[in-house]
Short mmCIF file of C-alpha atoms in Angstrom, two decimals:
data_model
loop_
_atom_site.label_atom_id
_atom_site.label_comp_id
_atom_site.label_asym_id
_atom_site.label_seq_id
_atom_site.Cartn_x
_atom_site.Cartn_y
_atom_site.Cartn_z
CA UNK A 1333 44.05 153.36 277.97
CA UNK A 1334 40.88 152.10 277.27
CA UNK A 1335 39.12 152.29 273.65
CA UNK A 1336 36.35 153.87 272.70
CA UNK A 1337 34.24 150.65 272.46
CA UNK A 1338 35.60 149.83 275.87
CA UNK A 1339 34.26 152.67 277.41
CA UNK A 1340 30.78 152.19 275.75
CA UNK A 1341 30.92 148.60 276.98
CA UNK A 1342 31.06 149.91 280.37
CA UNK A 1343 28.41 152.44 279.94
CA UNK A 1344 26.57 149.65 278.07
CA UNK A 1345 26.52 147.39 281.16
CA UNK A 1346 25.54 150.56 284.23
CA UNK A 1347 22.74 151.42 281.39
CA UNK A 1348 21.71 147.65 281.66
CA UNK A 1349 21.18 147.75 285.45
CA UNK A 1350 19.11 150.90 285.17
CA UNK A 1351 15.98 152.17 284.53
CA UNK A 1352 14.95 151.85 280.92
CA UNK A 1353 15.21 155.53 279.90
CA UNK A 1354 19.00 154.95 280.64
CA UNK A 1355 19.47 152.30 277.84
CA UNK A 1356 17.42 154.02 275.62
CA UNK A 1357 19.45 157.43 275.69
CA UNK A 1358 22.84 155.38 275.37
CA UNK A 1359 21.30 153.95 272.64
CA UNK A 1360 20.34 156.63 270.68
CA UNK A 1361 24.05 158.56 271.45
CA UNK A 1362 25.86 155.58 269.33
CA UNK A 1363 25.37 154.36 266.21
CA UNK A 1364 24.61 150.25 265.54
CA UNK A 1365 27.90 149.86 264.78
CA UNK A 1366 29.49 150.84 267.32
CA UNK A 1367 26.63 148.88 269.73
CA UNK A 1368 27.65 145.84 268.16
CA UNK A 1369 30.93 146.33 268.39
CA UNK A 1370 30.83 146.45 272.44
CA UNK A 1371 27.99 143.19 272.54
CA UNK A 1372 30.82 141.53 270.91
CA UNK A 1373 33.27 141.98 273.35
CA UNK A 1374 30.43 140.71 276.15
CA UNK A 1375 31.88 137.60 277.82
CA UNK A 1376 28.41 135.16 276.95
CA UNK A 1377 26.43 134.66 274.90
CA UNK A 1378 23.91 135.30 277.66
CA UNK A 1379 24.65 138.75 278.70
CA UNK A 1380 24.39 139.56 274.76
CA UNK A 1381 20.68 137.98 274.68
CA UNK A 1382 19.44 139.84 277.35
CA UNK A 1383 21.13 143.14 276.65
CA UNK A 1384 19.23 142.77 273.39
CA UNK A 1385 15.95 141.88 274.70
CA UNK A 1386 15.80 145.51 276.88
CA UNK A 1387 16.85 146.87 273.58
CA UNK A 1388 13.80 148.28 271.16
CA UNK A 1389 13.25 145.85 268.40
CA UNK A 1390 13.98 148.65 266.10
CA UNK A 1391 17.08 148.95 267.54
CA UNK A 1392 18.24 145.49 268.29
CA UNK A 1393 17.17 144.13 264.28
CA UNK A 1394 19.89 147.37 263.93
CA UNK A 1395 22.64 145.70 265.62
CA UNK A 1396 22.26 142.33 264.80
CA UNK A 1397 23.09 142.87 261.27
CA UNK A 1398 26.49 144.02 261.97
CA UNK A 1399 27.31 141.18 264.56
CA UNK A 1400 28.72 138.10 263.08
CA UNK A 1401 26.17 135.72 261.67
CA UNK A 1402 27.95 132.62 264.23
CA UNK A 1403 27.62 134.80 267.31
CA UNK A 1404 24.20 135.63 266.52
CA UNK A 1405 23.75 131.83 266.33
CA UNK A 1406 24.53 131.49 269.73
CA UNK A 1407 23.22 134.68 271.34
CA UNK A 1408 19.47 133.00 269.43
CA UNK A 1409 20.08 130.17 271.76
CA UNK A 1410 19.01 132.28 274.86
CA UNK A 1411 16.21 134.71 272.89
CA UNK A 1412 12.69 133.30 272.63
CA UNK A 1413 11.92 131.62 268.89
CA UNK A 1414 9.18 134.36 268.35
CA UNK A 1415 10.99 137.40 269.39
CA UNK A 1416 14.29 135.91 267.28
CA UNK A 1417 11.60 135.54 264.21
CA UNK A 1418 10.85 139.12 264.74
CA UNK A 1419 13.84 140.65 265.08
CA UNK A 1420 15.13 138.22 262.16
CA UNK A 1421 12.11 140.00 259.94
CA UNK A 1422 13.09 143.23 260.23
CA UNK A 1423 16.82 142.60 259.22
CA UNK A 1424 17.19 143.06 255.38
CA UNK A 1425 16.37 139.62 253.77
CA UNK A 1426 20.65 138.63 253.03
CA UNK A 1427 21.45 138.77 256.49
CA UNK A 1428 18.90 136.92 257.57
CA UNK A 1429 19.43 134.29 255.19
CA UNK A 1430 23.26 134.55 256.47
CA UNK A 1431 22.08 134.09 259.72
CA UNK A 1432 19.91 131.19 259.35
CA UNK A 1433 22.44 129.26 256.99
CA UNK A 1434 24.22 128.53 260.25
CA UNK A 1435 21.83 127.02 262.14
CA UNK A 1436 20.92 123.73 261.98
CA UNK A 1437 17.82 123.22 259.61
CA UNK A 1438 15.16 122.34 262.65
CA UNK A 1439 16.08 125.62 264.23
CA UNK A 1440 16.55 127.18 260.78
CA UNK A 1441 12.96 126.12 259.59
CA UNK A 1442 11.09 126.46 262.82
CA UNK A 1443 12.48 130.83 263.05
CA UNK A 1444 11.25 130.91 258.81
CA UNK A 1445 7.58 129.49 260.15
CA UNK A 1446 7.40 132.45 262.91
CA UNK A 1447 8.49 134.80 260.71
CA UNK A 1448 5.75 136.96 259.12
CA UNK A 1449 5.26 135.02 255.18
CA UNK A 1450 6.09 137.78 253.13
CA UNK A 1451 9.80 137.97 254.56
CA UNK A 1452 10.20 134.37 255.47
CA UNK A 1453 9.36 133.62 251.48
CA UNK A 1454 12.22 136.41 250.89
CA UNK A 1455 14.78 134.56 253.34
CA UNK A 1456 13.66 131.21 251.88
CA UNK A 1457 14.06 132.05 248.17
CA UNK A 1458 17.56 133.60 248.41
CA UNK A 1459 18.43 130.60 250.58
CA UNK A 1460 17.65 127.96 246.97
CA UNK A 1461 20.48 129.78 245.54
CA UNK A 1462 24.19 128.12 246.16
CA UNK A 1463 26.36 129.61 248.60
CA UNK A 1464 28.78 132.60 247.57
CA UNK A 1465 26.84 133.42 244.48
CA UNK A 1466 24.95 136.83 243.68
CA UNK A 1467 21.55 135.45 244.09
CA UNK A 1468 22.25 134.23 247.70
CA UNK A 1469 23.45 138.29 248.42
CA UNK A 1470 20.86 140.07 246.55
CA UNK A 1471 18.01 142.01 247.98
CA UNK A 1472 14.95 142.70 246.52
CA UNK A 1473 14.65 146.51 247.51
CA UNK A 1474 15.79 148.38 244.90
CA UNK A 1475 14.24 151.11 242.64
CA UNK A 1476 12.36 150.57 239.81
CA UNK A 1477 11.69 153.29 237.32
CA UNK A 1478 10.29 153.49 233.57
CA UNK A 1479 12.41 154.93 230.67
CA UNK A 1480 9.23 157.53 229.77
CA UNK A 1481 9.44 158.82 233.03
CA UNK A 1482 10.26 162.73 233.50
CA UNK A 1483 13.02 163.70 236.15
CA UNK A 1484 10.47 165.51 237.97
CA UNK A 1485 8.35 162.43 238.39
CA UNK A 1486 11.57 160.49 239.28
CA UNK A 1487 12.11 162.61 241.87
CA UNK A 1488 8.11 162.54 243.27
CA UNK A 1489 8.32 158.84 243.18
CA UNK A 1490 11.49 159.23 245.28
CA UNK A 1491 9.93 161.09 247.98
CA UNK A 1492 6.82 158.33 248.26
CA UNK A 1493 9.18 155.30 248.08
CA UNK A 1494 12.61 156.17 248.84
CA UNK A 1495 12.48 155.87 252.71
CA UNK A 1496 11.59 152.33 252.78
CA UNK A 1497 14.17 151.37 249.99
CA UNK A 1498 18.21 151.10 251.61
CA UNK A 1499 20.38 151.84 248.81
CA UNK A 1500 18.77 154.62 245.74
CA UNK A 1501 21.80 155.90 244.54
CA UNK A 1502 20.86 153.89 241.60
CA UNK A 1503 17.20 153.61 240.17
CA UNK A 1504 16.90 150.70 237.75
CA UNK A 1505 14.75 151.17 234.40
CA UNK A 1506 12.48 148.57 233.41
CA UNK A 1507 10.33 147.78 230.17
CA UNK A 1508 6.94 146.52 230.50
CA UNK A 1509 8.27 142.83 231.20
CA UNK A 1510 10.15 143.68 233.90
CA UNK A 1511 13.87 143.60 231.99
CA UNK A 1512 16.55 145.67 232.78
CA UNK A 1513 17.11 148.52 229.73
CA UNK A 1514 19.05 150.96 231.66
CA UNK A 1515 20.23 152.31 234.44
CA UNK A 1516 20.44 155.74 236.42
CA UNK A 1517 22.82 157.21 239.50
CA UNK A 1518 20.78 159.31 241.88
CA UNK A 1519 23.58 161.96 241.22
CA UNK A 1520 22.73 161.57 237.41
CA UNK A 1521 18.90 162.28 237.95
CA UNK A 1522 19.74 165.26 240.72
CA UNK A 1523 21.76 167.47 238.37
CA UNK A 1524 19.14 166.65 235.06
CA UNK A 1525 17.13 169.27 234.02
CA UNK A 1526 13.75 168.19 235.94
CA UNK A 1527 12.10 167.88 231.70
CA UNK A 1528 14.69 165.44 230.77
CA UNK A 1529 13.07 161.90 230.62
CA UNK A 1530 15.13 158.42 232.19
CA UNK A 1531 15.50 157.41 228.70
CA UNK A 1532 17.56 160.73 228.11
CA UNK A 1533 19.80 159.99 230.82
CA UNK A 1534 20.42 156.80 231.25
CA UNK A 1535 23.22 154.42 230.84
CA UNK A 1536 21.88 151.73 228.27
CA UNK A 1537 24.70 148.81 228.82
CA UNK A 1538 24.77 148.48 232.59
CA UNK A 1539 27.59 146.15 233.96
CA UNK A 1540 24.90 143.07 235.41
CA UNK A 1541 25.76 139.39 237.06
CA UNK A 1542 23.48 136.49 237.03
CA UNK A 1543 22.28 134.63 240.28
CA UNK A 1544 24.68 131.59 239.67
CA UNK A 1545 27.62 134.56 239.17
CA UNK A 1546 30.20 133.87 242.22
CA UNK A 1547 30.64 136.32 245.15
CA UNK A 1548 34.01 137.00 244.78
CA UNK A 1549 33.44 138.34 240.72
CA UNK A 1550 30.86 140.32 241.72
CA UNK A 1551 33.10 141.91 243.94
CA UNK A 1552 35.63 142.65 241.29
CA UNK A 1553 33.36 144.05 239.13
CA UNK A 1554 32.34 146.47 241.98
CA UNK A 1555 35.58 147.69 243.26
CA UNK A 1556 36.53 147.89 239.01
CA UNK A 1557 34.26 150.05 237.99
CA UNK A 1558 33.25 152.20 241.57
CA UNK A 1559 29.94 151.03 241.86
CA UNK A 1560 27.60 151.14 244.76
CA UNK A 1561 25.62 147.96 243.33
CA UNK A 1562 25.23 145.86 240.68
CA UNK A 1563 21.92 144.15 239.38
CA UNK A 1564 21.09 140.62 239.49
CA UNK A 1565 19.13 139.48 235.85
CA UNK A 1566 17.88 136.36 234.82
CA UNK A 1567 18.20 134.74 231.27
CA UNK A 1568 15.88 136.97 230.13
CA UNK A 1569 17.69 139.95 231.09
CA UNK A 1570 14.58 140.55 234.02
CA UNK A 1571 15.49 142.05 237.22
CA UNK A 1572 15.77 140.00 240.39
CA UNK A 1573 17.50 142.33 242.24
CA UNK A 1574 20.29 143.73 243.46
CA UNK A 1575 23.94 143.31 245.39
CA UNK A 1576 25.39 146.31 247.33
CA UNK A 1577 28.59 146.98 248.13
CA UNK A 1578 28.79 146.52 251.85
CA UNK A 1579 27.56 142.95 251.54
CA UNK A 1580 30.82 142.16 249.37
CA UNK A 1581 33.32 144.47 250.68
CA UNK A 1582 34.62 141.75 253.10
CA UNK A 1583 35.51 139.65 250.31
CA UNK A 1584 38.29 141.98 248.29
CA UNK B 1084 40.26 131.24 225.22
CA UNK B 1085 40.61 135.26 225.27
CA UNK B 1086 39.66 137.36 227.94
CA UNK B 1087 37.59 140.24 227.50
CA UNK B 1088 40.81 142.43 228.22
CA UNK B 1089 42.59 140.57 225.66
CA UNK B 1090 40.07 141.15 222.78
CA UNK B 1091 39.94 144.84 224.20
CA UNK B 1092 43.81 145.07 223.69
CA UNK B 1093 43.78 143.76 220.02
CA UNK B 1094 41.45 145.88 218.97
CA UNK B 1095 42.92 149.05 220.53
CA UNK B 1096 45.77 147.60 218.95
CA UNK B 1097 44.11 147.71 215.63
CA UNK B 1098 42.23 150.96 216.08
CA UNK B 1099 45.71 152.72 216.89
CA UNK B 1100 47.16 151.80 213.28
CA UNK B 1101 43.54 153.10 211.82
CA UNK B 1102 42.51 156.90 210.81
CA UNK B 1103 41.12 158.75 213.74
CA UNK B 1104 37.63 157.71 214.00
CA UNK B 1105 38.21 154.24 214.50
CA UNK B 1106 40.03 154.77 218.21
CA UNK B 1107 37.15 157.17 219.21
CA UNK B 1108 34.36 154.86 218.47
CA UNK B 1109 36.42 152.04 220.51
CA UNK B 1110 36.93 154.29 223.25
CA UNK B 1111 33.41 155.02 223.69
CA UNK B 1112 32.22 151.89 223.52
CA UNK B 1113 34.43 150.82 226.53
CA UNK B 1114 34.77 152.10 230.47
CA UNK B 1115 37.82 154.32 231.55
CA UNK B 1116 38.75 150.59 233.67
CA UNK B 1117 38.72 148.68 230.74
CA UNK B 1118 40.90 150.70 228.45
CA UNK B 1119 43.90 151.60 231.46
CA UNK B 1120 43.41 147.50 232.23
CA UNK B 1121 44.29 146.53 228.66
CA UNK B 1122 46.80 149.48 228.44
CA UNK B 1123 48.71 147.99 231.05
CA UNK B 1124 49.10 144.76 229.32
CA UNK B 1125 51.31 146.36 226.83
CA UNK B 1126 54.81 145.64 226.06
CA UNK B 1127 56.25 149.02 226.10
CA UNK B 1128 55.97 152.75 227.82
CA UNK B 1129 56.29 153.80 224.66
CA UNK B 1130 53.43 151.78 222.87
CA UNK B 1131 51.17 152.90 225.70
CA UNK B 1132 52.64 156.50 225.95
CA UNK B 1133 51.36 156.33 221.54
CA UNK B 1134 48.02 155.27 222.36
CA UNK B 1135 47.41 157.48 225.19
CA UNK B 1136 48.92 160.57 222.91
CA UNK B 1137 46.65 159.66 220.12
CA UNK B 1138 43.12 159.74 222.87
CA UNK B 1139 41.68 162.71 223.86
CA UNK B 1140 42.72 164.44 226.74
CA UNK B 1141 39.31 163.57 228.58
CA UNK B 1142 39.43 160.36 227.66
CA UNK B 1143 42.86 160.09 228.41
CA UNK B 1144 43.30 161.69 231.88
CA UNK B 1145 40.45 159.33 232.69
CA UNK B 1146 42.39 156.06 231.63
CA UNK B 1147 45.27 157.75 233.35
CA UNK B 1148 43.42 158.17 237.03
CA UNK B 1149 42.98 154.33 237.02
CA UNK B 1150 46.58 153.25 235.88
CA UNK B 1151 49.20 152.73 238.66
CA UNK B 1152 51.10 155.55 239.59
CA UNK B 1153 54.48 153.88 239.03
CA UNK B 1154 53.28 152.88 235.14
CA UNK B 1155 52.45 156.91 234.81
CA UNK B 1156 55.65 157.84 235.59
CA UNK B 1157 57.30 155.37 233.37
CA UNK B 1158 54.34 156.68 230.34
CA UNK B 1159 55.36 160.20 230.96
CA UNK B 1160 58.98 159.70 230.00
CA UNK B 1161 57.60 159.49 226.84
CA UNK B 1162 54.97 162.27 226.91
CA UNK B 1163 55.81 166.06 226.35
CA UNK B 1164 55.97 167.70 229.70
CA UNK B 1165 53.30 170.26 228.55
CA UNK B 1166 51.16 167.14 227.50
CA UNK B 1167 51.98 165.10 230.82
CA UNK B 1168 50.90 168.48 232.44
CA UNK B 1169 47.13 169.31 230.77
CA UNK B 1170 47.09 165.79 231.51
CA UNK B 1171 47.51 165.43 235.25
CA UNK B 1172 45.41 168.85 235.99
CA UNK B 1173 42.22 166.97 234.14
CA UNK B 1174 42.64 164.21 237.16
CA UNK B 1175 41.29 164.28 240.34
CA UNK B 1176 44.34 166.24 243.11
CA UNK B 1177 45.24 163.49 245.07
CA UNK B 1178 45.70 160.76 242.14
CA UNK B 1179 47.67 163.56 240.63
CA UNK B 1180 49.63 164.01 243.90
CA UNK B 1181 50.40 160.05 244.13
CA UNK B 1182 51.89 160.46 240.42
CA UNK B 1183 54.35 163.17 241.45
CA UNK B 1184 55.10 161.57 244.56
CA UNK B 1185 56.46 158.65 243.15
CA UNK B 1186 58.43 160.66 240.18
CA UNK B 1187 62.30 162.22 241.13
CA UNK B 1188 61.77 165.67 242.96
CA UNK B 1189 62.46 167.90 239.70
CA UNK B 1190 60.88 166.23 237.21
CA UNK B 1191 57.47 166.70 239.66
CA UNK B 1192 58.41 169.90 240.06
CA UNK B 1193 59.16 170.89 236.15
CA UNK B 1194 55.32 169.54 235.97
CA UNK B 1195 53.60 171.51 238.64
CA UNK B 1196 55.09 174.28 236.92
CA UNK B 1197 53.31 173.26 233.86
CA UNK B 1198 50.12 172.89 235.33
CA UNK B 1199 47.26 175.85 235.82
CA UNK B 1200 47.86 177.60 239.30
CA UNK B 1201 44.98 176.32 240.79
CA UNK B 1202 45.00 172.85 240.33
CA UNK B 1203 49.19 172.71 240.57
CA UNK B 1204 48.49 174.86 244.23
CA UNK B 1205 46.10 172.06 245.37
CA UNK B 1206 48.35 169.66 244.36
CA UNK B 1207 51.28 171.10 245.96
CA UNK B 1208 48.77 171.56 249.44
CA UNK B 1209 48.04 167.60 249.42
CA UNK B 1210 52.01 167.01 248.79
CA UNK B 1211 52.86 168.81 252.13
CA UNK B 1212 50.89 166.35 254.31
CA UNK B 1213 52.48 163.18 255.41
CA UNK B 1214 52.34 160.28 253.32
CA UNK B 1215 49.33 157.80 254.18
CA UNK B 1216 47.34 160.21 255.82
CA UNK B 1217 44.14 161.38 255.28
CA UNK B 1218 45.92 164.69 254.15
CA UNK B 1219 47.26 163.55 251.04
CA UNK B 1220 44.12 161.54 250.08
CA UNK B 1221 41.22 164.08 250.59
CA UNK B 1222 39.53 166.24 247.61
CA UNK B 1223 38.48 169.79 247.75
CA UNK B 1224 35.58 168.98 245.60
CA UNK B 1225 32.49 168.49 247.52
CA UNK B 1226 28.93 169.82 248.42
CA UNK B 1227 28.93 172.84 250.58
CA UNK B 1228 25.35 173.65 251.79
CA UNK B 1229 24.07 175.58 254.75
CA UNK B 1230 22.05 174.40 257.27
CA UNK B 1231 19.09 177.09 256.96
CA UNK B 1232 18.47 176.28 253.13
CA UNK B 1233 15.62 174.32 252.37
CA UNK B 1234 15.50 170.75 250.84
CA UNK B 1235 13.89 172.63 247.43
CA UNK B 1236 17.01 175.43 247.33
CA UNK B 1237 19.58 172.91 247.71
CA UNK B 1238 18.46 170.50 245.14
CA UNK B 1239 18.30 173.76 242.95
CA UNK B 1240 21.59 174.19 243.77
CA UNK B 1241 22.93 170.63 243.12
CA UNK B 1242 21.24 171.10 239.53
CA UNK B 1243 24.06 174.23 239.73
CA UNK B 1244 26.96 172.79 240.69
CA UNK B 1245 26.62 168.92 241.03
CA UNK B 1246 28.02 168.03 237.14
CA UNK B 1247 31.42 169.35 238.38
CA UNK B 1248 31.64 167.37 241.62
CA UNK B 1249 32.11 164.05 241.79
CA UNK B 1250 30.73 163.08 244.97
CA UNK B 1251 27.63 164.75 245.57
CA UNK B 1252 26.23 162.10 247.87
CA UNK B 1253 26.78 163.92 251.17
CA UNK B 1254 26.38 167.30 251.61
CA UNK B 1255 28.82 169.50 254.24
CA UNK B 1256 26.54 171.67 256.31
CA UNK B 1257 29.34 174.28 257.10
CA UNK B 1258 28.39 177.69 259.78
CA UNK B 1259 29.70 180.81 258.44
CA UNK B 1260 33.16 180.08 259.61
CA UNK B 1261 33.58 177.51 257.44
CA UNK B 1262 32.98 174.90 260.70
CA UNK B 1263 31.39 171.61 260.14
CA UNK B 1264 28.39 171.49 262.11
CA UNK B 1265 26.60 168.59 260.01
CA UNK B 1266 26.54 166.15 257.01
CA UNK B 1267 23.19 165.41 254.73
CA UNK B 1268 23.22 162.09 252.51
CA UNK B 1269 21.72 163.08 248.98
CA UNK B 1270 19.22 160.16 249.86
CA UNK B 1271 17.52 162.35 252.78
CA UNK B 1272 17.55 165.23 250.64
CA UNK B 1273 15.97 163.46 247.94
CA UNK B 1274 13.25 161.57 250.42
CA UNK B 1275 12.65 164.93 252.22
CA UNK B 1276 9.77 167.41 252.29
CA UNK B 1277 10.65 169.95 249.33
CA UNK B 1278 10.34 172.94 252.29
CA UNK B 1279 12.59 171.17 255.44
CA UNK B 1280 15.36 172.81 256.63
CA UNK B 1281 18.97 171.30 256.35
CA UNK B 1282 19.15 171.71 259.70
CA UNK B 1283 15.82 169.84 260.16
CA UNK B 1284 17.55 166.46 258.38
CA UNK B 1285 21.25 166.46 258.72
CA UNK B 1286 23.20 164.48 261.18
CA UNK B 1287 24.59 166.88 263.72
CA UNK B 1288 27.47 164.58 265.15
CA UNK B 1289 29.00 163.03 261.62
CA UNK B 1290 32.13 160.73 262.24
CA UNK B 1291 35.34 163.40 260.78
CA UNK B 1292 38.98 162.86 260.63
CA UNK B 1293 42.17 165.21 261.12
CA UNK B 1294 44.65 165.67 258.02
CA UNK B 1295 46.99 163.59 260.02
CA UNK B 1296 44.61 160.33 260.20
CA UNK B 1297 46.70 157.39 258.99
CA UNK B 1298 44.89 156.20 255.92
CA UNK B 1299 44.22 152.90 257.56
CA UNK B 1300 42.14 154.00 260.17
CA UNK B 1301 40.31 155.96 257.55
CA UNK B 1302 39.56 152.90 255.38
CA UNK B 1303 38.29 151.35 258.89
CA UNK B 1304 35.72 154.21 259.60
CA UNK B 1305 34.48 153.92 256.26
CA UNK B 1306 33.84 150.41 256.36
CA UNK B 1307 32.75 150.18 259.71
CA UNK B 1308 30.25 153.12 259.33
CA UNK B 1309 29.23 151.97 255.81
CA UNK B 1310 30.36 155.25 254.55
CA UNK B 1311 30.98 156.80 250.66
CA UNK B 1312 33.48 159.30 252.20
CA UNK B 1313 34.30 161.02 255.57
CA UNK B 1314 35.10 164.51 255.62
CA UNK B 1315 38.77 166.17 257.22
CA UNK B 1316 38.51 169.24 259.47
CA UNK B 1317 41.16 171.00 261.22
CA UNK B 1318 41.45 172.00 264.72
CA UNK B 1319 38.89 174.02 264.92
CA UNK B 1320 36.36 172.06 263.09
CA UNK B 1321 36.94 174.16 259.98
CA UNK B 1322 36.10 171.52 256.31
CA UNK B 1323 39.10 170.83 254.92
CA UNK B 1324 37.89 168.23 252.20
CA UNK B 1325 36.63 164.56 251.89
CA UNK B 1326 38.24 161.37 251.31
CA UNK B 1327 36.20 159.41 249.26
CA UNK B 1328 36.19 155.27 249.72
CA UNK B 1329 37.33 154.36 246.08
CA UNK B 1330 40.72 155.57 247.18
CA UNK B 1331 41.08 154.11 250.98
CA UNK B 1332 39.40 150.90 249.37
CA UNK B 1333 42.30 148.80 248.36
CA UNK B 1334 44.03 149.45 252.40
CA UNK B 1335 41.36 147.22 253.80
#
């Protein structure tokens, strides 16, 4: 009998030799997952390349994060350097840095100078901290929110921000200097009275790591106490961002 | 040097040969987590069958959902049946089902008769599924919406309802047959125009499971599709509950 991702490899493949609406309609009936899933069971890294170059870059940047960083390695060797450095950018900043850790530094260096400065500076920053730590897992796209704030404004700024931010089932609360002084679920601020300020509602001693913390205790500390993420402070007790569950899961 | 569990367990320790108030401030101070982990490095059932007699109930059926089964049963020969009973109907169903499961048929049964109806008949329900199947880990306690309210009327509604749930971050679009026809995340709610439709913003083809799904393949779907929890149906699509990740977590 042939699996599900079997079958979809096969569809995968007719859809390549097709017209483009073909690939595009596949592609929007499965979820990345499940695309990368069947790319990984292509027999070259060449067949991968190009069924990711028909792909939309949208949804290509999609699958690439869930392929392994070493087979996305290879499958780079046969994709242009600028359409790699774009596809790289719109991956969230810990996978790329994943990614580029395994190439050698020439290659490594000459994707970071094609990719667009604001995200290459992201990549290049998490890639200063050591391997397996916090700081090297982190992303920067969190929420930020201030301890005067109302629910009802939480909520506002939600609506502006929240689609370009991955993971707001927590909303981190910040003094004027940037430190961490609390820290809201999304479920807490949904079921507040819309009156209530953060400050009212928030959880004051927040379970944080530091950059240098290892991988493997931040992933303790997340399956221990059910959390979705945990924030990454400096010395000063300053927010540099955050590490999410899915990146660590693999590790328990 | 000490670990933080050890300095937790002396002073628990000390607190439980103080007058009252010195336990209570203790146990606020620390996590559920931390108080079962330091409870479980204690010599005796019986010393941690005292402390746990001497917490509140909440605070106690807390510690209780994050001890191992098999150290419950060996607490609860120590605790009053009617005790052991308030006890388990505070916790969550299935963690209450795992703790009968493992204790001899009568005894389990002498404490289901204990219990309140309601939460001994769930209980009971989850019990006549197989073991390690998606059955006997799934919760009744989840966010029923349908798919012609508006963004504004359901977060109205969470405000209603969402303290008493624990998992409020998907919401089960259910047809008036009780048929799953879609899931919301909280996050699209949230990020959504206050006057969409549910319908406009849920997924219409969300990944479910039978009762009979082994538990492993549920802890794959989860982790594969990056997902808090995955709801059950039976055969005719009709929601049956949700198993949430924390519990399928330690399979992978």
């Amino acid at each position: 009998m042939e699996t599900r991702t079997e079958v979809l490899l096969t569809e995968l493949r007719e859809a390549l030799r097709q017209p483009d609406g073909a690939l595009q309609q596949l592609l929007e009936e499965y979820a990345p997952q499940d695309i990368a899933e069947a790319l990984s069971m292509m027999d070259s890294p060449t067949e991968q390349a190009h069924a990711l170059l028909l792909m939309d870059e949208a949804v290509a940047s999609e699958v690439i994060e869930y392929l392994e960083p070493a087979l996305v390695d290879e499958i780079f060797e046969h994709i242009p350097l600028e359409k790699a450095a774009r596809l790289l950018q719109l991956i969230p900043a810990d996978d790329a840095a994943q990614i580029l850790d395994e190439l050698d530094e020439a290659k490594a260096e000459a994707l970071l100078q094609q990719m667009a400065p604001p995200e290459a500076r992201e990549v290049r920053e998490l890639l200063e901290y050591p391997e397996n730590t916090a700081g090297r897992l982190m992303v920067r796209q969190y929420v930020r929110v201030r301890p005067d704030w109302t629910v009802e404004m939480t909520l506002d700024y939600l609506r502006q921000v929240g689609s370009e931010i991955e993971t707001i089932y927590y909303l981190y609360v910040v003094d004027n200097r940037q430190r961490l002084v609390g820290v809201c679920s999304l479920r807490d601020v949904v079921i507040s009275d819309p009156s209530k300020r953060i400050e009212q509602i928030m959880e004051t001693e927040p379970v944080v790591v530091q950059p240098e913390t290892d991988q493997e205790e931040v992933a303790n500390l997340l399956s221990k106490y059910d959390l979705l993420a945990v924030p990454v402070v400096d010395e000063l007790g300053r927010m540099l961002g955050i590490v999410t569950v899915d990146d660590v899961v693999d590790i328990l």
